[in-house]
Short mmCIF file of C-alpha atoms and ligand atoms in Angstrom, two decimals:
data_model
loop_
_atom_site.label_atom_id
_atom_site.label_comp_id
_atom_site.label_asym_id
_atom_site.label_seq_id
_atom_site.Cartn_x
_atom_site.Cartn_y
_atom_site.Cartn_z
CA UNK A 280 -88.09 -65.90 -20.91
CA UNK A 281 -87.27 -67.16 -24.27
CA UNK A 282 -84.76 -64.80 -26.18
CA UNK A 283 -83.72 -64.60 -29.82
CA UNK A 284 -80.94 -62.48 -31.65
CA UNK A 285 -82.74 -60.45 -34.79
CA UNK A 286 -79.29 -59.85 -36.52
CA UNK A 287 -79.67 -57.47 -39.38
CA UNK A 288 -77.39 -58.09 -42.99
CA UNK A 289 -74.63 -55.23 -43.84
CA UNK A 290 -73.90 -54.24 -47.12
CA UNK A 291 -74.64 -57.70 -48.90
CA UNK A 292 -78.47 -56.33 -48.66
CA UNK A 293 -76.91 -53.93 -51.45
CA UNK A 294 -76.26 -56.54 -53.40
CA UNK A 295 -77.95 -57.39 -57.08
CA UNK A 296 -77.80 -60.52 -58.40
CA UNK A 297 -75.64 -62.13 -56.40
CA UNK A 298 -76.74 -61.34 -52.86
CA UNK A 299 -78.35 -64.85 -52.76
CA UNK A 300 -74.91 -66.23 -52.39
CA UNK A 301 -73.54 -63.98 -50.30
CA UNK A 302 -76.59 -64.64 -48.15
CA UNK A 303 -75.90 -68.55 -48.14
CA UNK A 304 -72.34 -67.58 -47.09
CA UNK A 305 -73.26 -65.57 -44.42
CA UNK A 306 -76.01 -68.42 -42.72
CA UNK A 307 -73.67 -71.22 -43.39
CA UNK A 308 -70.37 -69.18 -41.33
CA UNK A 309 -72.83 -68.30 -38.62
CA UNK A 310 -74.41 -71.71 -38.03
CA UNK A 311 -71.18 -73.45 -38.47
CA UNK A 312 -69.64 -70.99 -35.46
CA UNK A 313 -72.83 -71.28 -33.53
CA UNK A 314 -72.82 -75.37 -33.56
CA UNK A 315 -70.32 -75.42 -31.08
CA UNK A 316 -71.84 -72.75 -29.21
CA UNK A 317 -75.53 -73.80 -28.43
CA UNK A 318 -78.05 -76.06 -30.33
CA UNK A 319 -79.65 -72.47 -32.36
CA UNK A 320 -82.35 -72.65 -34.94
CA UNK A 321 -81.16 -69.97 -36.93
CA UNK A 322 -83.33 -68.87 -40.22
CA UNK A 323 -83.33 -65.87 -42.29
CA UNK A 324 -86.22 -63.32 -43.44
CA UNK A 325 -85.71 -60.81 -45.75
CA UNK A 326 -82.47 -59.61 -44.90
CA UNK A 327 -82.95 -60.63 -41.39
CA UNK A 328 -81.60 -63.78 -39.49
CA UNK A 329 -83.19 -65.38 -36.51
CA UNK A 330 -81.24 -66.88 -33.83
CA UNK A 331 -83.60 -68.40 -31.51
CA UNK A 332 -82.07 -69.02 -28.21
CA UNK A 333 -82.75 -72.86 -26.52
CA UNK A 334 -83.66 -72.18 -23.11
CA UNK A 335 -80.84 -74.19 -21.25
CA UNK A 336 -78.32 -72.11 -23.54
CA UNK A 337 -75.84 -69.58 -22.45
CA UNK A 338 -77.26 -66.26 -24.16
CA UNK A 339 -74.23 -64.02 -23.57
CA UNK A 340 -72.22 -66.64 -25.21
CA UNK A 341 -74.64 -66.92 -28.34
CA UNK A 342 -74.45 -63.32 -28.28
CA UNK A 343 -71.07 -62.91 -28.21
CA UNK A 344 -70.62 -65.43 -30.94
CA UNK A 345 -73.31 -63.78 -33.25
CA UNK A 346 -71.02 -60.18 -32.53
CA UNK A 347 -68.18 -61.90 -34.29
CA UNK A 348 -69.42 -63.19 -37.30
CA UNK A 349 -68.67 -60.71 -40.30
CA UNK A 350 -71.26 -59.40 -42.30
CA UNK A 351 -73.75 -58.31 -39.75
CA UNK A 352 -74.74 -54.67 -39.59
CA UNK A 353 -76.61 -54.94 -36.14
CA UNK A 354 -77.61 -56.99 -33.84
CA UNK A 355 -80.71 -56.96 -31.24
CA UNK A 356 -81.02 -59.32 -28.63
CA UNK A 357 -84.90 -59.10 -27.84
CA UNK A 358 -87.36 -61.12 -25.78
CA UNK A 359 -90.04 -63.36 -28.02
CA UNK A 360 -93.15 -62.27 -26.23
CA UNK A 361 -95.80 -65.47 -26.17
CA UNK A 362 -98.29 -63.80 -28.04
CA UNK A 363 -98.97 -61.60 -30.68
CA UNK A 364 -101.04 -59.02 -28.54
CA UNK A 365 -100.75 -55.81 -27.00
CA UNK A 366 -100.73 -57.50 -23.77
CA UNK A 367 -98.21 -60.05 -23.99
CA UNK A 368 -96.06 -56.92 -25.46
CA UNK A 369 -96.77 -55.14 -22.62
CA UNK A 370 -96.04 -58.09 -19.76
CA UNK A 371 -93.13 -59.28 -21.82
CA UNK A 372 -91.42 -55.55 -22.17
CA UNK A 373 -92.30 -54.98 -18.51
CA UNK A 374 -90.15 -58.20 -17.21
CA UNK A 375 -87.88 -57.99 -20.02
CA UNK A 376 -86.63 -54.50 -19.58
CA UNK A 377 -87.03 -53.94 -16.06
CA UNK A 378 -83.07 -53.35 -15.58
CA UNK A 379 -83.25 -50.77 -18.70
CA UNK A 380 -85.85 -49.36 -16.87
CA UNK A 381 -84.47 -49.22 -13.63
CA UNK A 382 -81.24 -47.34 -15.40
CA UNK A 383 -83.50 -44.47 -17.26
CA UNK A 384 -84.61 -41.21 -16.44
CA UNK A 385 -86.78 -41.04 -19.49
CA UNK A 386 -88.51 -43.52 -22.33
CA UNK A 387 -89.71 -43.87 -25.90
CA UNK A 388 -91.41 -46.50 -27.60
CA UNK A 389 -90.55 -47.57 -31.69
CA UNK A 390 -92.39 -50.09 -33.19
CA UNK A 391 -92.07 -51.78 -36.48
CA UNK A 392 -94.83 -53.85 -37.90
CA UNK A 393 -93.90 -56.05 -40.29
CA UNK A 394 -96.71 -58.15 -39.90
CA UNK A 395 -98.84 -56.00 -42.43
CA UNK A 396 -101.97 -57.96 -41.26
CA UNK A 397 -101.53 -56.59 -37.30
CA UNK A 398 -104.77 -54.30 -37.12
CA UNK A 399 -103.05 -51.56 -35.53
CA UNK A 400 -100.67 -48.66 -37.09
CA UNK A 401 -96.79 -48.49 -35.79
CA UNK A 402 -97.84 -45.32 -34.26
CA UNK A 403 -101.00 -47.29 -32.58
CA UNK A 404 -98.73 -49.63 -31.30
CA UNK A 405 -95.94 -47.20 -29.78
CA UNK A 406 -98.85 -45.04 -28.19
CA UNK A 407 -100.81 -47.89 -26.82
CA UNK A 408 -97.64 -49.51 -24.87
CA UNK A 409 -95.95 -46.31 -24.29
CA UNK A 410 -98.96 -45.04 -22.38
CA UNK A 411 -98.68 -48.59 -20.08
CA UNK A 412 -95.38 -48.83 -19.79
CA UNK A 413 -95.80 -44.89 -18.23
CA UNK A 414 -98.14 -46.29 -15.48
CA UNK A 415 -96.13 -49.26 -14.75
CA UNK A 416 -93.22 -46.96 -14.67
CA UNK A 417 -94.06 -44.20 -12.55
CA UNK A 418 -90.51 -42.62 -12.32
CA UNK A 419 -89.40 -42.96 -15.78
CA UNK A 420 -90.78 -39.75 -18.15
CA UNK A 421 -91.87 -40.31 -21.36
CA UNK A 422 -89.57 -38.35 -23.88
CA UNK A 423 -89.46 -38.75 -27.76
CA UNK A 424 -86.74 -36.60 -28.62
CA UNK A 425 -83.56 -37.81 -26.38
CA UNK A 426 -85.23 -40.89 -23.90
CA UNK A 427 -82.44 -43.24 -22.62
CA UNK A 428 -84.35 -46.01 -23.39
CA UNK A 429 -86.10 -46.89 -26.44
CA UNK A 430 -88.29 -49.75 -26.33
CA UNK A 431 -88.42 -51.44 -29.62
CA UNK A 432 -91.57 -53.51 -30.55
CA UNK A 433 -91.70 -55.54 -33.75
CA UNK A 434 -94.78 -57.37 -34.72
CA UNK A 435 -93.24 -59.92 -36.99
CA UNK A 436 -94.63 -62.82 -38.99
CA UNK A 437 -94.74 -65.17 -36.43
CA UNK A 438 -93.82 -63.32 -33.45
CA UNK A 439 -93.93 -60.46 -31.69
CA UNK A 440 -90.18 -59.06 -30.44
CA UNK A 441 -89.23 -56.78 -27.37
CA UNK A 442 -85.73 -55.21 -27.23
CA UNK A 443 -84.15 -52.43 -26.10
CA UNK A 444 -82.15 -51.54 -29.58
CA UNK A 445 -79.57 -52.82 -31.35
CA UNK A 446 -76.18 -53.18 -31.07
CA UNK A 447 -73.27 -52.87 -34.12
CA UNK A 448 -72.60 -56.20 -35.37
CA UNK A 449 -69.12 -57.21 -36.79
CA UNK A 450 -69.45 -55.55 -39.93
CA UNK A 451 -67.78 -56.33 -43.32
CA UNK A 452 -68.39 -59.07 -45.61
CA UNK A 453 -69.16 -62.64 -45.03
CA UNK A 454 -65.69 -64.67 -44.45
CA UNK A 455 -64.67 -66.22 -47.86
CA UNK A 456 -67.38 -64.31 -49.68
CA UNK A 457 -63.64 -62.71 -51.53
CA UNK A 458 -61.83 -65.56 -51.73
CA UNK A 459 -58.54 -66.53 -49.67
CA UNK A 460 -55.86 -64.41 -48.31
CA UNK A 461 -52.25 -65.49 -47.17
CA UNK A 462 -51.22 -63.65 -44.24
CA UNK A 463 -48.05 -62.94 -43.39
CA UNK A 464 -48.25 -63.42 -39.58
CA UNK A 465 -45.57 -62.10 -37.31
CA UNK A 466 -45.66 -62.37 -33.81
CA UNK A 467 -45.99 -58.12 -33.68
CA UNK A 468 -49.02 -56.05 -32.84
CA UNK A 469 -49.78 -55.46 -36.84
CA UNK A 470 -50.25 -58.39 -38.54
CA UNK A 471 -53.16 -60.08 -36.52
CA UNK A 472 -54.94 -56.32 -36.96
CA UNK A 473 -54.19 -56.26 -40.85
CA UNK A 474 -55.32 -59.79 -40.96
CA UNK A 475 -58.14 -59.24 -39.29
CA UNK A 476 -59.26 -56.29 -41.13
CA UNK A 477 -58.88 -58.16 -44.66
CA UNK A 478 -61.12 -61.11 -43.18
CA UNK A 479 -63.55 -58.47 -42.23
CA UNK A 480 -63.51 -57.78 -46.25
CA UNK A 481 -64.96 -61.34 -46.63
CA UNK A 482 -61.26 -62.78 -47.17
CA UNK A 483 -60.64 -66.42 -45.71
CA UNK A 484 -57.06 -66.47 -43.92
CA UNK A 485 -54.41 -69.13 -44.13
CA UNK A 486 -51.54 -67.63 -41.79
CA UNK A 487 -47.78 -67.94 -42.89
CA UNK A 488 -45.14 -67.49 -40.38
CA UNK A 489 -41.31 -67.66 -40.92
CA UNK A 490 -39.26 -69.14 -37.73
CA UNK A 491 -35.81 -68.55 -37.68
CA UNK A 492 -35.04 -71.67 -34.68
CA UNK A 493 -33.01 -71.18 -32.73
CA UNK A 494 -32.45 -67.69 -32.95
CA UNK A 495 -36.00 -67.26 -32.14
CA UNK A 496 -37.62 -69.61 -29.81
CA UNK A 497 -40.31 -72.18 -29.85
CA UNK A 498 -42.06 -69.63 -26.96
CA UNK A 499 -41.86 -67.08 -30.13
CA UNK A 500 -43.38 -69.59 -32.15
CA UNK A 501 -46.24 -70.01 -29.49
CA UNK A 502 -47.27 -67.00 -29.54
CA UNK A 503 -47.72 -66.91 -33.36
CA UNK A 504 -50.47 -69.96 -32.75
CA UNK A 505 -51.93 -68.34 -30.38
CA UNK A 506 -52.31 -65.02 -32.01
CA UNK A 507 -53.60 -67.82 -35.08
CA UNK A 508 -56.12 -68.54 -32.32
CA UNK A 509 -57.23 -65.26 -31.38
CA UNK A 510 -58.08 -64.72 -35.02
CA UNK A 511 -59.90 -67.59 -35.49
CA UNK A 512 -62.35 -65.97 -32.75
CA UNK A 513 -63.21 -63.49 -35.64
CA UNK A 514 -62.89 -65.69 -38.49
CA UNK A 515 -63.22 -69.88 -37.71
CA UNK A 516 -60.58 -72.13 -38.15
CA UNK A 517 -57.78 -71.13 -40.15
CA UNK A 518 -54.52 -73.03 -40.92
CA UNK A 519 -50.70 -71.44 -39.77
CA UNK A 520 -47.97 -72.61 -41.91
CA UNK A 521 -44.87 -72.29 -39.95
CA UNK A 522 -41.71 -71.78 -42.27
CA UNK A 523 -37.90 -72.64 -41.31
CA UNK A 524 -36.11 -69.28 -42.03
CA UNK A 525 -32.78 -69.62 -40.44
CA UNK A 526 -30.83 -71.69 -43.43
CA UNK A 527 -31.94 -69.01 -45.69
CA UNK A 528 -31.37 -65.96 -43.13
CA UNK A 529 -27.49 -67.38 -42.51
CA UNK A 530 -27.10 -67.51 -46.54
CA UNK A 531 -28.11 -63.72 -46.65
CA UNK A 532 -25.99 -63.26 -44.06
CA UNK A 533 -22.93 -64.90 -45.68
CA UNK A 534 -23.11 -63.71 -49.42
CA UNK A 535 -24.96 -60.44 -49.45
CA UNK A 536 -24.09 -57.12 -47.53
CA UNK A 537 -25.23 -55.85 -44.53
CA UNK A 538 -27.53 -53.25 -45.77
CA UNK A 539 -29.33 -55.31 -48.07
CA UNK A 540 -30.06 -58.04 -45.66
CA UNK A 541 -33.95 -56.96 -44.59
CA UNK A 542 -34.99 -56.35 -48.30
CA UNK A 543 -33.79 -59.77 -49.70
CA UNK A 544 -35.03 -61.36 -46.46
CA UNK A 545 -38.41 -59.76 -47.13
CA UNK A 546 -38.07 -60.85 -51.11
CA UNK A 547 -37.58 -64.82 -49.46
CA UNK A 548 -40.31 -63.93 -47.62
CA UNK A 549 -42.77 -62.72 -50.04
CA UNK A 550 -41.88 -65.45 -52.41
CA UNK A 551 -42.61 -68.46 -50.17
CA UNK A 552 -45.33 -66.80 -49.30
CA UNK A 553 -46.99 -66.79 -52.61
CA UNK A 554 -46.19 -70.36 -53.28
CA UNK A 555 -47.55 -71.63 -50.12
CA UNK A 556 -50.09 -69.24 -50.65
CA UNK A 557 -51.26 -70.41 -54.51
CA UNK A 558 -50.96 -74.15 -53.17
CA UNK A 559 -53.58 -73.35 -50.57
CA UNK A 560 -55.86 -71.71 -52.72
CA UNK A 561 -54.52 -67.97 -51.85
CA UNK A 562 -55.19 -64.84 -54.43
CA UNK A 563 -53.42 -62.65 -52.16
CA UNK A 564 -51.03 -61.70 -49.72
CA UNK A 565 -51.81 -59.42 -46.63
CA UNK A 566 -49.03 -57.79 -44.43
CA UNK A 567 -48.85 -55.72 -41.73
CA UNK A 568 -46.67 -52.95 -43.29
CA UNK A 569 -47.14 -49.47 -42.51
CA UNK A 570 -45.69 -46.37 -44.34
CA UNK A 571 -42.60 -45.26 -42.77
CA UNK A 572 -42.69 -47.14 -39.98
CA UNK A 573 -39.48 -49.08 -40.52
CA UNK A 574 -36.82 -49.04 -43.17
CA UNK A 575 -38.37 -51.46 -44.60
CA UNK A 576 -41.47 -49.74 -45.00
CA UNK A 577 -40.43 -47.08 -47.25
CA UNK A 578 -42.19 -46.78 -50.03
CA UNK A 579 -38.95 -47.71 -52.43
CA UNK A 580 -38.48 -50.25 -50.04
CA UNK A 581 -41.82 -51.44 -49.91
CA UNK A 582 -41.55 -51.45 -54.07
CA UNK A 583 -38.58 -53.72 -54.49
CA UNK A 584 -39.85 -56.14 -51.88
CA UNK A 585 -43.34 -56.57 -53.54
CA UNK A 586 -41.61 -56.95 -56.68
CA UNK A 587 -41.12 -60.77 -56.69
CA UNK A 588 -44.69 -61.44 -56.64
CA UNK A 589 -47.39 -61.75 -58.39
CA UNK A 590 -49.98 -61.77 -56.46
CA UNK A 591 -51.81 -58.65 -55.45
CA UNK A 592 -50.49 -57.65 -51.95
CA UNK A 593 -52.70 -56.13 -49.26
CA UNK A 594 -50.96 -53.80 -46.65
CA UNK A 595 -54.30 -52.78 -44.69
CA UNK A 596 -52.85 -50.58 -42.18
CA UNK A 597 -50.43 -48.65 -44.91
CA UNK A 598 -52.49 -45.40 -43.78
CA UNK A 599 -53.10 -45.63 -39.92
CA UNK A 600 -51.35 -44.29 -36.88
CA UNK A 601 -49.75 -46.69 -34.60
CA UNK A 602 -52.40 -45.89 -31.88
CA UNK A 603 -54.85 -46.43 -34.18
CA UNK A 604 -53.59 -50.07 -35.04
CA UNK A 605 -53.39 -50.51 -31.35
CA UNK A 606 -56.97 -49.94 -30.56
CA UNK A 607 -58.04 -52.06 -32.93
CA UNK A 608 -55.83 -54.90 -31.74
CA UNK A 609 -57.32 -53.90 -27.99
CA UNK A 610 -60.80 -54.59 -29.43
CA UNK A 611 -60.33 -57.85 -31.19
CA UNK A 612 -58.39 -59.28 -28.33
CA UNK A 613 -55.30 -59.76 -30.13
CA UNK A 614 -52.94 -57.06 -28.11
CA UNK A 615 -52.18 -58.74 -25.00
CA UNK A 616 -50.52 -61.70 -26.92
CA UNK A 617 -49.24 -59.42 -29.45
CA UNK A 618 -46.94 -57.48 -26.34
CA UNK A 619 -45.83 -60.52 -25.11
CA UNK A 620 -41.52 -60.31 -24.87
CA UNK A 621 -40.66 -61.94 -27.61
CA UNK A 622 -38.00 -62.09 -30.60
CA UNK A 623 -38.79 -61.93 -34.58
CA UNK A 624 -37.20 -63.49 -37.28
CA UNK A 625 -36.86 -59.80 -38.66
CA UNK A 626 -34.85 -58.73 -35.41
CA UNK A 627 -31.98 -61.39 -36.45
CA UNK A 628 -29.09 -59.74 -37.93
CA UNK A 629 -30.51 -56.49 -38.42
CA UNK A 630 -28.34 -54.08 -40.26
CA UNK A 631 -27.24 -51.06 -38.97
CA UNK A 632 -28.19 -48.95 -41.77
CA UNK A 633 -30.70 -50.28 -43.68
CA UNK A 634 -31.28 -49.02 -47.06
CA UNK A 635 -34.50 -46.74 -47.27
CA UNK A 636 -34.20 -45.54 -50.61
CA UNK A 637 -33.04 -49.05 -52.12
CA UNK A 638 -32.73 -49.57 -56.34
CA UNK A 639 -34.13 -53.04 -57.58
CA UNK A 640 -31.65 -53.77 -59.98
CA UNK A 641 -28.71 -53.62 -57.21
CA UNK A 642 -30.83 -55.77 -54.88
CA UNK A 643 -31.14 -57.95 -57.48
CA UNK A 644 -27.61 -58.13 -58.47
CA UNK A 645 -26.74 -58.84 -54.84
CA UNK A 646 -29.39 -61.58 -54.93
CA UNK A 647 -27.64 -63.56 -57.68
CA UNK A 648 -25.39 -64.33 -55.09
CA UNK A 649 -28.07 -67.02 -53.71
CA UNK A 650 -29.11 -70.10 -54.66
CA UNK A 651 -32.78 -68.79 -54.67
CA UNK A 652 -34.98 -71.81 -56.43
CA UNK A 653 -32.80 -74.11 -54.15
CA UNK A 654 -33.29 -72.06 -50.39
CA UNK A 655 -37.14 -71.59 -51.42
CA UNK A 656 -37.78 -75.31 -52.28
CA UNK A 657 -36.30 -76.42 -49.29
CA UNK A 658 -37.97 -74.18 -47.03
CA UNK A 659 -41.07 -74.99 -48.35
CA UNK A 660 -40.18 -78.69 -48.60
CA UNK A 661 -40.17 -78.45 -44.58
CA UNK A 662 -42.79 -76.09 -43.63
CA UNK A 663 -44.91 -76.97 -40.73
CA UNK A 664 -48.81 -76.93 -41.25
CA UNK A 665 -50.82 -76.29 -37.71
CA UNK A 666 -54.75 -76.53 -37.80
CA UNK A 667 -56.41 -73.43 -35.16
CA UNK A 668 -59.40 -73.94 -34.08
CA UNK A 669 -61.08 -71.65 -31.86
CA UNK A 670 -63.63 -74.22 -30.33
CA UNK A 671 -62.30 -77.83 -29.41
CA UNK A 672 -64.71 -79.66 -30.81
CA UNK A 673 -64.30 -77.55 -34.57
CA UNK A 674 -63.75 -80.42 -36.90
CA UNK A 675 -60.32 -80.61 -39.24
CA UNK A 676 -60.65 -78.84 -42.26
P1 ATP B 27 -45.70 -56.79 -36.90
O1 ATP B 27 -46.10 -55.95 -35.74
O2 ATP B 27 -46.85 -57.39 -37.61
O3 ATP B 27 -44.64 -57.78 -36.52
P2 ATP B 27 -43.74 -54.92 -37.73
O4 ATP B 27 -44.13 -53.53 -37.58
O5 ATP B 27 -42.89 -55.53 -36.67
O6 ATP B 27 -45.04 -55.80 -37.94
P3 ATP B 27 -41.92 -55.87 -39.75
O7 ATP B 27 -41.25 -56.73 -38.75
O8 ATP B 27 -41.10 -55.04 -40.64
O9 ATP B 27 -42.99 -54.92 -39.12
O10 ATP B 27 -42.82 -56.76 -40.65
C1 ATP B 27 -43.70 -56.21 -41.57
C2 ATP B 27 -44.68 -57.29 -41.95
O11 ATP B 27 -44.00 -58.42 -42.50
C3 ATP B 27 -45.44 -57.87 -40.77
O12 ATP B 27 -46.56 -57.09 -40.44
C4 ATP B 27 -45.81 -59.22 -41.28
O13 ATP B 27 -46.92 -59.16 -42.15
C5 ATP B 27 -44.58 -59.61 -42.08
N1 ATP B 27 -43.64 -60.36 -41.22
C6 ATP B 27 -42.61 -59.90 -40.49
N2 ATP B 27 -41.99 -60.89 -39.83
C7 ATP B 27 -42.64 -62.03 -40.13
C8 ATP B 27 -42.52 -63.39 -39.77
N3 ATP B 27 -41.57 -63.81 -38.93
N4 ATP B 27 -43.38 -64.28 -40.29
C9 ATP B 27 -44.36 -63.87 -41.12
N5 ATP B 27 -44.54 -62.61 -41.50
C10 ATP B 27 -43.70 -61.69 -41.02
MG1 MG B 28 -42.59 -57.74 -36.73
#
């Protein structure tokens, strides 16, 4: 039976002007995932895309491709019925939904006609293939108010559509419909989610990742790529810059004192970040911070690290609860990596006491110590750039 995916647009339908852009954005990311999924004719309708199905294609796999493409609201995966009659409705929904059917107690039928020119009302419709799908049904009731199943006609333009409802669809904004994000990528549960929650926003991600060899390991450094990959799942192919850390780590280490070593660390950080970040075409920086959840995540602390940038900086999960980070990270795949035993750059040479309620000029003072321009440079001068792509056969960017 030939199948098609009616995926319905999020808020870009809200849109004034621009929503013709945003529109272009959204088919271009979806047909550009889809290529290396199955040979699709995809087209869009007012507001609503078509994914027509080839029949030697792997459905769940087009479907599951479609759920991860941001910027969809919903998405129904419905049986094309051969013809536009009552009939072919009725035979398609019949064969179609015979396993919905088998798993209900009770039925409803919703139609939608958007082919004004069909000569029968929605109601019509609903009451004329409700009443047959009753008889060819026996054991399933009829209910309008709370059925299990609702059978959803639509008498489109060119078709006519059979599907049991729709499903949520990613969500958000279509990738790179806000520009480009540098994301600070750790191998911890937070990042990937905070990354992934800012490309939901329509923000294309190139990952940044400071390695601190051999303190950390090339395993550690994996695991960052492959979190880069899990990503890319969500948001295409995405570039990870891999820093060296461990020059600049030792010089904090040497010249500046213990309690001050995580905020100027973070300062390096934030600072390479932006520069790799502006040279790739980055307006912002994402992190995974989290209020209070580490000294360094104080809001003072928080304060005098941002202060070296420029750039606005994104901390998406500032607000949430740990196990609310976590179940996010459960759904988008990224968790199981993320747990992985592992070491971070920020684990080496931890201080004791950390300073929570740190003053900028002191941190400052303490920085002076540093050959800053120099250590930056340098680092950057020898960063690492890895291409993820999700598919094998995704081209180089
Ligand atoms: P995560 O779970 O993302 O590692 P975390 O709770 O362990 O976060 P920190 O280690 O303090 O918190 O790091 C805060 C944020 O700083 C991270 O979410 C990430 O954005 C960034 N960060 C930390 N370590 C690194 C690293 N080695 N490379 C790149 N970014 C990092
Ligand atoms: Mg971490």
């Amino acid at each position: 039976m030939k199948e098609v995916l009616l995926l319905k647009c999020g808020e870009i339908v809200l849109k004034g002007l621009n929503r013709k852009t945003f529109e272009d954005r959204l088919l271009k990311n979806l047909k550009r995932r889809m290529a290396h999924v199955a040979d699709c004719e995809i087209t869009m309708r007012q507001s609503v895309v078509y994914v027509e199905i080839p029949d030697d294609a792997d459905a769940d796999a087009v479907m599951e491709c479609a759920s991860r493409v941001f910027g969809f609201a919903t998405i129904s995966r419905a049986a094309v019925c051969p013809e536009k009659t009552l009939e072919s409705v009725i035979a398609t929904a019949k064969d179609y939904l015979a396993p919905n059917f088998a798993a209900a107690k009770t039925f409803k039928v919703e139609s939608k006609r958007g082919d004004k020119k069909f000569p029968m009302t929605s109601t019509e419709i609903s009451q004329h293939v409700g009443g047959e799908l009753a008889d060819l049904f026996p054991d399933v009731r009829p209910d309008m108010h709370h059925p299990d199943l609702t059978v959803h006609v639509e008498m489109r333009e060119k078709y006519a559509f059979v599907h049991a409802g729709p499903v949520p669809g990613a969500g958000g904004m279509p990738i790179g419909s806000n520009g480009r994000a540098a994301l600070l990528l750790s191998g911890g549960i937070d990042s990937p989610v905070a990354g992934w929650m800012m490309a939901k926003r329509g923000l294309e991600l190139c990952g940044i990742h400071f390695f601190s060899y051999p303190y950390t390991s090339e395993r550690a450094k994996e695991k960052v790529l492959e979190l880069g990959r899990k990503l890319t799942a969500w948001c295409g192919r995405m570039s990870v810059m891999v820093v060296p850390f461990t020059h600049i780590q030792e010089e904090i280490r040497n010249h500046c004192p213990e309690e001050f070593f995580t905020l100027i660390m973070r300062r390096f950080m934030m600072r390479i970040a932006e520069a790799i970040g502006r040279d790739h075409g980055a307006k912002c920086l994402v992190t995974g911070e989290n209020l209070g959840q580490v000294a360094s995540q104080t809001m003072d602390a928080m304060a005098v690290t941002g202060a070296v940038v420029h750039m606005p900086i994104f901390h998406p999960l500032i607000g949430m609860d740990k196990e609310e980070i976590v179940t996010v990270a459960r759904r988008i795949g990224t968790l199981e990596t993320s747990i992985l035993p592992y070491e971070d750059c920020c684990t080496v040479f931890t201080p004791k006491h950390p300073k929570t309620k740190p003053v900028l000029a002191q941190v400052e003072a303490e920085e002076q110590k540093l050959d800053v321009e120099g250590l930056i440079a340098r680092a950057i001068a020898n960063t690492e750039k890895t291409q993820i792509r999700y598919y094998e056969d995704e081209q180089q960017r």
